[in-house]
Tab-separated table of C-alpha atoms and ligand atoms in Angstrom:
chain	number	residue	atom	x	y	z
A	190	UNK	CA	205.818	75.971	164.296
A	191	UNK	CA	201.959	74.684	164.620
A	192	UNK	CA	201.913	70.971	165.215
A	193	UNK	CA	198.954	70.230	163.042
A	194	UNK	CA	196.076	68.280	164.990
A	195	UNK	CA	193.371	66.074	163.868
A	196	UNK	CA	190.571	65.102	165.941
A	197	UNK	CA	187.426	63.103	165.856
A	198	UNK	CA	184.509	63.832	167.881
A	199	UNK	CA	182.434	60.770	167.818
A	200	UNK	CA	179.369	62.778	169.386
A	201	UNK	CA	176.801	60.327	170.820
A	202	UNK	CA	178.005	57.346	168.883
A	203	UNK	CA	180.123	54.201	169.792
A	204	UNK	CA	179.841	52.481	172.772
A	205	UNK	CA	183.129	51.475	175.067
A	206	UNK	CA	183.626	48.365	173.131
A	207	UNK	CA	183.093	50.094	169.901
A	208	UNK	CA	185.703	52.533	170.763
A	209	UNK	CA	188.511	50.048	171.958
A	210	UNK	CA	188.354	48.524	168.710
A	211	UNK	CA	188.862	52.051	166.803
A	212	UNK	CA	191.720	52.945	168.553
A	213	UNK	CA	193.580	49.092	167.836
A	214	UNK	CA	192.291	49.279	163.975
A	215	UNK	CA	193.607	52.707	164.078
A	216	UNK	CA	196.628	52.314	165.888
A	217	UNK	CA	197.361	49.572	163.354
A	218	UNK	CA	196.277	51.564	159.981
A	219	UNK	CA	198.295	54.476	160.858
A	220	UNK	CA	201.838	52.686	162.350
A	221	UNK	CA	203.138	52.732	159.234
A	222	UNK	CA	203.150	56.683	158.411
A	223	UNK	CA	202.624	58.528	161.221
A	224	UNK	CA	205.417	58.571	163.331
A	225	UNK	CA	206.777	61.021	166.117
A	226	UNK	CA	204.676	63.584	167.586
A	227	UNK	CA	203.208	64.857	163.946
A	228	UNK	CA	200.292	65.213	163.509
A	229	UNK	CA	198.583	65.675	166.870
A	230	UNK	CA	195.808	63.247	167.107
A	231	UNK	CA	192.900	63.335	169.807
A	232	UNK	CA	189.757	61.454	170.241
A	233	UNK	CA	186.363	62.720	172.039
A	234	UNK	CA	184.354	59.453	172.847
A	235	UNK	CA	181.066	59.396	174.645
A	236	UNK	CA	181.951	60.036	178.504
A	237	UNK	CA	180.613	56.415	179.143
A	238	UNK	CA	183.237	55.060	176.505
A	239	UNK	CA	186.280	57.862	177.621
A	240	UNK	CA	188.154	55.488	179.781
A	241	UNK	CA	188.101	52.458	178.491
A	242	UNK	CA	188.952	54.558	175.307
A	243	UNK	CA	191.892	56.153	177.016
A	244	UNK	CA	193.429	53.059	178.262
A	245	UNK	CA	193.282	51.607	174.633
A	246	UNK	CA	195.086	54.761	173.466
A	247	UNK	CA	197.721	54.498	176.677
A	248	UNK	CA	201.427	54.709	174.991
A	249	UNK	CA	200.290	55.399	171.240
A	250	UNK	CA	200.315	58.878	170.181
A	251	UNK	CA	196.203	59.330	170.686
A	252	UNK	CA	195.149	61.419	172.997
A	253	UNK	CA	191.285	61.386	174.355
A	254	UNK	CA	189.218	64.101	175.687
A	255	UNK	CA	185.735	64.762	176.782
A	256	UNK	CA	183.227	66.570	174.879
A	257	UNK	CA	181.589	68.659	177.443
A	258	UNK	CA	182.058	69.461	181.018
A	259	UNK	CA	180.683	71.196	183.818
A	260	UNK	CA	182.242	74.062	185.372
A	261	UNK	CA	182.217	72.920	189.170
A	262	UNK	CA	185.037	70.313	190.344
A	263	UNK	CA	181.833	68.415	191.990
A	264	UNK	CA	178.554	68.977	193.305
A	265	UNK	CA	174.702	68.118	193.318
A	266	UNK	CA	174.840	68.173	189.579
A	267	UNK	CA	172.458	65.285	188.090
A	268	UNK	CA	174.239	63.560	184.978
A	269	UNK	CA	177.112	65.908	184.710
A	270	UNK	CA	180.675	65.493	184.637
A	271	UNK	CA	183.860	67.456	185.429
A	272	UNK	CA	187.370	68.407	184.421
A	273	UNK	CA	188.754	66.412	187.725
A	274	UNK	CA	186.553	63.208	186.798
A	275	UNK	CA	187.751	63.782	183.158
A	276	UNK	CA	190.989	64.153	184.249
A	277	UNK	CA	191.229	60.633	186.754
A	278	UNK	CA	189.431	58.628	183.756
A	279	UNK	CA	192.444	59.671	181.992
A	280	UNK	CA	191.039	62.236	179.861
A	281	UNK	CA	193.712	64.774	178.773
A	282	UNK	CA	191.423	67.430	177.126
A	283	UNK	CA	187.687	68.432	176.242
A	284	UNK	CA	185.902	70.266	174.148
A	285	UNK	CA	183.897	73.256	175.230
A	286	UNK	CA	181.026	75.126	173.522
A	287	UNK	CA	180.650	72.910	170.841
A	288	UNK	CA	177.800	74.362	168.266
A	289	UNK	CA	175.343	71.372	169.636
A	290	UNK	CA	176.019	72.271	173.249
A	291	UNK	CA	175.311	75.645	172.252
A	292	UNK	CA	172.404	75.220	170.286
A	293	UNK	CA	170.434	72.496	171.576
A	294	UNK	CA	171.920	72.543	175.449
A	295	UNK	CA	171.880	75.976	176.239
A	296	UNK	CA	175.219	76.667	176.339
A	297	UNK	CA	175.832	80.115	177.175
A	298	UNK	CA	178.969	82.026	176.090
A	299	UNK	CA	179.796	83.578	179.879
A	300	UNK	CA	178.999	79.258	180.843
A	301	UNK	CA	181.316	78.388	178.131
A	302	UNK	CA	184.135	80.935	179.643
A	303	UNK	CA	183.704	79.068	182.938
A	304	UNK	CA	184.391	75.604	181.111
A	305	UNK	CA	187.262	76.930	179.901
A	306	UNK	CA	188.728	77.699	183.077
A	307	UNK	CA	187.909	74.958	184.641
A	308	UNK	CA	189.409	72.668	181.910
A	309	UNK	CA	192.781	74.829	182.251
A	310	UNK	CA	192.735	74.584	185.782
A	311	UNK	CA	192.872	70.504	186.042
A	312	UNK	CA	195.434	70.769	182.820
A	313	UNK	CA	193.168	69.480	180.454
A	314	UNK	CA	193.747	70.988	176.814
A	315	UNK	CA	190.529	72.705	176.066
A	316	UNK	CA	189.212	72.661	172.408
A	317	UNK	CA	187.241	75.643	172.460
A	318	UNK	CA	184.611	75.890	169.094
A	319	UNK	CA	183.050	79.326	167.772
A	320	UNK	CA	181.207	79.535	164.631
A	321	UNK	CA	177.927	81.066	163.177
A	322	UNK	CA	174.783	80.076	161.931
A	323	UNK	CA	173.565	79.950	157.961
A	324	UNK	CA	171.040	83.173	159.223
A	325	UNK	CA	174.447	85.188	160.688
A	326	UNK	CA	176.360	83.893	157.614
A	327	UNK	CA	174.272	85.381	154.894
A	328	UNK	CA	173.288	88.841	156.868
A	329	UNK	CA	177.151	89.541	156.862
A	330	UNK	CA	177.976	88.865	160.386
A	331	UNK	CA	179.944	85.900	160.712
A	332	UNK	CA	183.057	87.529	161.971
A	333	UNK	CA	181.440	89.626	164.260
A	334	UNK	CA	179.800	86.678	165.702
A	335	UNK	CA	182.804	84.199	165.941
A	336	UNK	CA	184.633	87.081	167.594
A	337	UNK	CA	182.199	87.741	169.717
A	338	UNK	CA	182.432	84.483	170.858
A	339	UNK	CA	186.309	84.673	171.089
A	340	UNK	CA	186.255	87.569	173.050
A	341	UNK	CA	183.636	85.926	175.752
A	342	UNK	CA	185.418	82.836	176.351
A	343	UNK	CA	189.510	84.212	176.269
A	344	UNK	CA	189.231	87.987	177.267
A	345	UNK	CA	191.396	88.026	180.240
A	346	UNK	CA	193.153	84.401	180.113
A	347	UNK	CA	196.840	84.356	180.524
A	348	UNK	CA	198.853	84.357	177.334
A	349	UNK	CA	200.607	81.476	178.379
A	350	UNK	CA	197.968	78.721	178.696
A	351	UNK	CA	197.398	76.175	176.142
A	352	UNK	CA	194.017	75.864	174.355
A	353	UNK	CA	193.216	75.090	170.844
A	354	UNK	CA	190.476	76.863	168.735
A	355	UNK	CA	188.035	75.330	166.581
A	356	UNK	CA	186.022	77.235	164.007
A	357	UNK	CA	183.105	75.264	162.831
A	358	UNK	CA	180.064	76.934	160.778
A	359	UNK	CA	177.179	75.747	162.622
A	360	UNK	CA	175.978	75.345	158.823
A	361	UNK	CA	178.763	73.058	157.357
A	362	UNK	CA	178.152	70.530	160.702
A	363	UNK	CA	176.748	67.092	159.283
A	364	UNK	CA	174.872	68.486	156.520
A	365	UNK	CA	177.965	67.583	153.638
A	366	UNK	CA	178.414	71.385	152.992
A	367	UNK	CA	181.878	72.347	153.654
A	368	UNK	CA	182.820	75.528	154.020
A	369	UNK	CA	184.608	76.782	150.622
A	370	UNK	CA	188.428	76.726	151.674
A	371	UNK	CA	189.186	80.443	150.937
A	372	UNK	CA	186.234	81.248	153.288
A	373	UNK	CA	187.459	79.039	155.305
A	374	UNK	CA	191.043	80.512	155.597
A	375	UNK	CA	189.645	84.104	155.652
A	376	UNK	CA	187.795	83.452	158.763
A	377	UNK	CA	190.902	81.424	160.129
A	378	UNK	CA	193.371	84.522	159.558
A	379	UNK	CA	190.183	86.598	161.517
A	380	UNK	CA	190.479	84.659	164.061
A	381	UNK	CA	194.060	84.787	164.496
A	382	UNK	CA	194.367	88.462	164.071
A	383	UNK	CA	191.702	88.440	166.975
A	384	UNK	CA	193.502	86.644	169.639
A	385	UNK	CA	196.262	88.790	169.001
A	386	UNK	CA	193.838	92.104	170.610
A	387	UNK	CA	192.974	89.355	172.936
A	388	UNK	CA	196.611	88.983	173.821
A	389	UNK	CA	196.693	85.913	172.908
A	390	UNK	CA	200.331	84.473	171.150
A	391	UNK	CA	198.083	84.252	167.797
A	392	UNK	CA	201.361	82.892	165.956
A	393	UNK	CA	201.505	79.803	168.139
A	394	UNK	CA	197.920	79.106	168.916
A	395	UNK	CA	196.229	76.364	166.754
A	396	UNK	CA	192.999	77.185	164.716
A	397	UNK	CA	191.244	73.998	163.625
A	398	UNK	CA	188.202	73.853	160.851
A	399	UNK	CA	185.346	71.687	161.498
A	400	UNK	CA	182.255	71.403	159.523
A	401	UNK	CA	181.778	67.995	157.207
A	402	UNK	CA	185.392	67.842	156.730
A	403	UNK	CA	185.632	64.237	154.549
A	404	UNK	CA	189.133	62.222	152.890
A	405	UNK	CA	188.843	64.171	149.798
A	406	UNK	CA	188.394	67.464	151.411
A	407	UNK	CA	190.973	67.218	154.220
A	408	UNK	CA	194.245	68.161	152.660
A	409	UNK	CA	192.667	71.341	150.756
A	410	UNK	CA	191.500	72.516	154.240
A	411	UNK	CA	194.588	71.505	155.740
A	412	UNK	CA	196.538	72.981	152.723
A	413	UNK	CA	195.461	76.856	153.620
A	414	UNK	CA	198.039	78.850	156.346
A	415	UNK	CA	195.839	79.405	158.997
A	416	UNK	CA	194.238	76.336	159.490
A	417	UNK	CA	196.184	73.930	161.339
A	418	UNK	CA	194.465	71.143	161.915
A	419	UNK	CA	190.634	69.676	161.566
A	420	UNK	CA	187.724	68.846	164.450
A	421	UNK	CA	185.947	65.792	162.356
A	422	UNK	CA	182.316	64.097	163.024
A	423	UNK	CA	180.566	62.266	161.105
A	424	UNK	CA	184.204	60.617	159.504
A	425	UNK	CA	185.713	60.514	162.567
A	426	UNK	CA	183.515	57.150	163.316
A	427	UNK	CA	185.192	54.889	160.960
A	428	UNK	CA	188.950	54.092	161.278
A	429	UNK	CA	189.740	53.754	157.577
A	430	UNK	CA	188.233	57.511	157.262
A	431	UNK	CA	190.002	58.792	160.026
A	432	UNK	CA	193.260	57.128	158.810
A	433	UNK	CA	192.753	58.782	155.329
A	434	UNK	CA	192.473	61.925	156.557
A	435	UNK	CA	195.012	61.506	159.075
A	436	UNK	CA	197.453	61.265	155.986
A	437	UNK	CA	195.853	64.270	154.444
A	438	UNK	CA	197.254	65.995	157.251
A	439	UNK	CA	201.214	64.540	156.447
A	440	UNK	CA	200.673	66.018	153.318
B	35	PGA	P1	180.788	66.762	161.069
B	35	PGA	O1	180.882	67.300	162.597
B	35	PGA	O2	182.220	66.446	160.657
B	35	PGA	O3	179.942	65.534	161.151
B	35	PGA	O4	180.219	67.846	160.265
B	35	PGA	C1	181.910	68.154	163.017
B	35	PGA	C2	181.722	68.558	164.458
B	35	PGA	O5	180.578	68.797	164.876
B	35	PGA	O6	182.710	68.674	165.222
């Protein structure tokens, strides 16, 4: 019922040229076992590298996003980019409130909402990351905090729109540590049982784990029933990891 999704964010890494040759080495690694529309797959390259990226990807089953944008169509907005400029690079989604925007860009949850909506409102299929820090973790408020940040970003949003979540302990992100998959899965099944009080169609809508998810950790993750797909970094980079976890997901 939940086409399972994998996606690599490649951060600030790869350049255009870098990325064009992922997508053919991929394209080729994967031909022979992936086929249909199962799993999902979507790239987030650098915005320098999205088009070029995107046309490389044009008519296999990859789909490329941004990683960021700003909330305004256009305006006096030094070094930002939008959903519509996303959109005409051929850029079919984005993610939006990633931990590192958050943290280290000042990312505000009622900004994040905004990014949402504007992402939704040039049909671009927003990836939209919660998760809490080691600190929120180990004083017991984890939940609290990733529905907290559930709540700011979807209260209100039509039921019908299409929008992925991905949970990603700010903890688990490039540092090797996964998160164990039974915590993992309880915070999924949290989150699912939130959208529903957000109105959300919780059934249908696709949770995703991020956090130092590796080949040999992939189909454990992928293995538990709320997670439905995985938001990958650091492995995300090289093809032959991708590919690997990839089949983890076919599993
Ligand atoms: P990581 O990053 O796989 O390198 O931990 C995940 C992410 O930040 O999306």
């Amino acid at each position: 019922m939940r086409t399972p999704l994998v996606a690599g964010n490649w951060k600030m890494h790869l350049t255009a040229t870098d990325g064009v040759r992922f997508v053919e080495e991929l394209t080729a690694s994967i031909a022979s076992h992936v086929h249909g529309t199962h799993p999902e797959l979507w790239l987030f390259p650098t915005a320098l590298a999205l088009e070029s990226v995107a046309r490389a990807a044009a008519g296999s089953k990859i789909r490329v996003g941004a990683q960021n944008i700003h909330a305004a169509d256009s305006g006096a907005f030094t070094g930002e980019i939008s959903a519509p400029l996303v959109a005409a690079a051929g850029g079919r989604g984005t993610l939006v409130g990633h931990s590192e925007r958050r943290q280290l860009f000042g990312d505000t949850d009622e900004g994040i909402a905004a990014k949402l909506r504007s992402a939704l409102a040039h049909d671009l299929l927003p990836v939209l990351c919660v998760g809490e820090t080691l600190a929120e973790r180990e004083s017991g408020r984890a939940e609290a905090v990733v529905t907290g940040q559930l709540t700011a970003a979807l209260d209100g949003l039509p039921a019908e729109v299409e929008l992925v979540i991905a949970y990603e302990p700010v903890w688990a992100i490039g540092t090797g540590r996964t998160a164990s998959s039974a915590d993992a899965q309880a915070m999924h099944a949290a989150i699912r049982a939130h959208l529903g009080q957000l109105g959300q169609p919780a059934d249908t809508r696709r949770i995703l784990y991020g956090g130092s998810v590796k080949p040999d950790n992939a189909a454990e993750l992928l293995d538990q029933a709320d997670i439905d797909g995985v938001l990958v970094g650091g492995a995300s980079l090289d093809p032959a990891s991708f590919s690997a976890i990839i089949r983890a997901a076919l599993g």
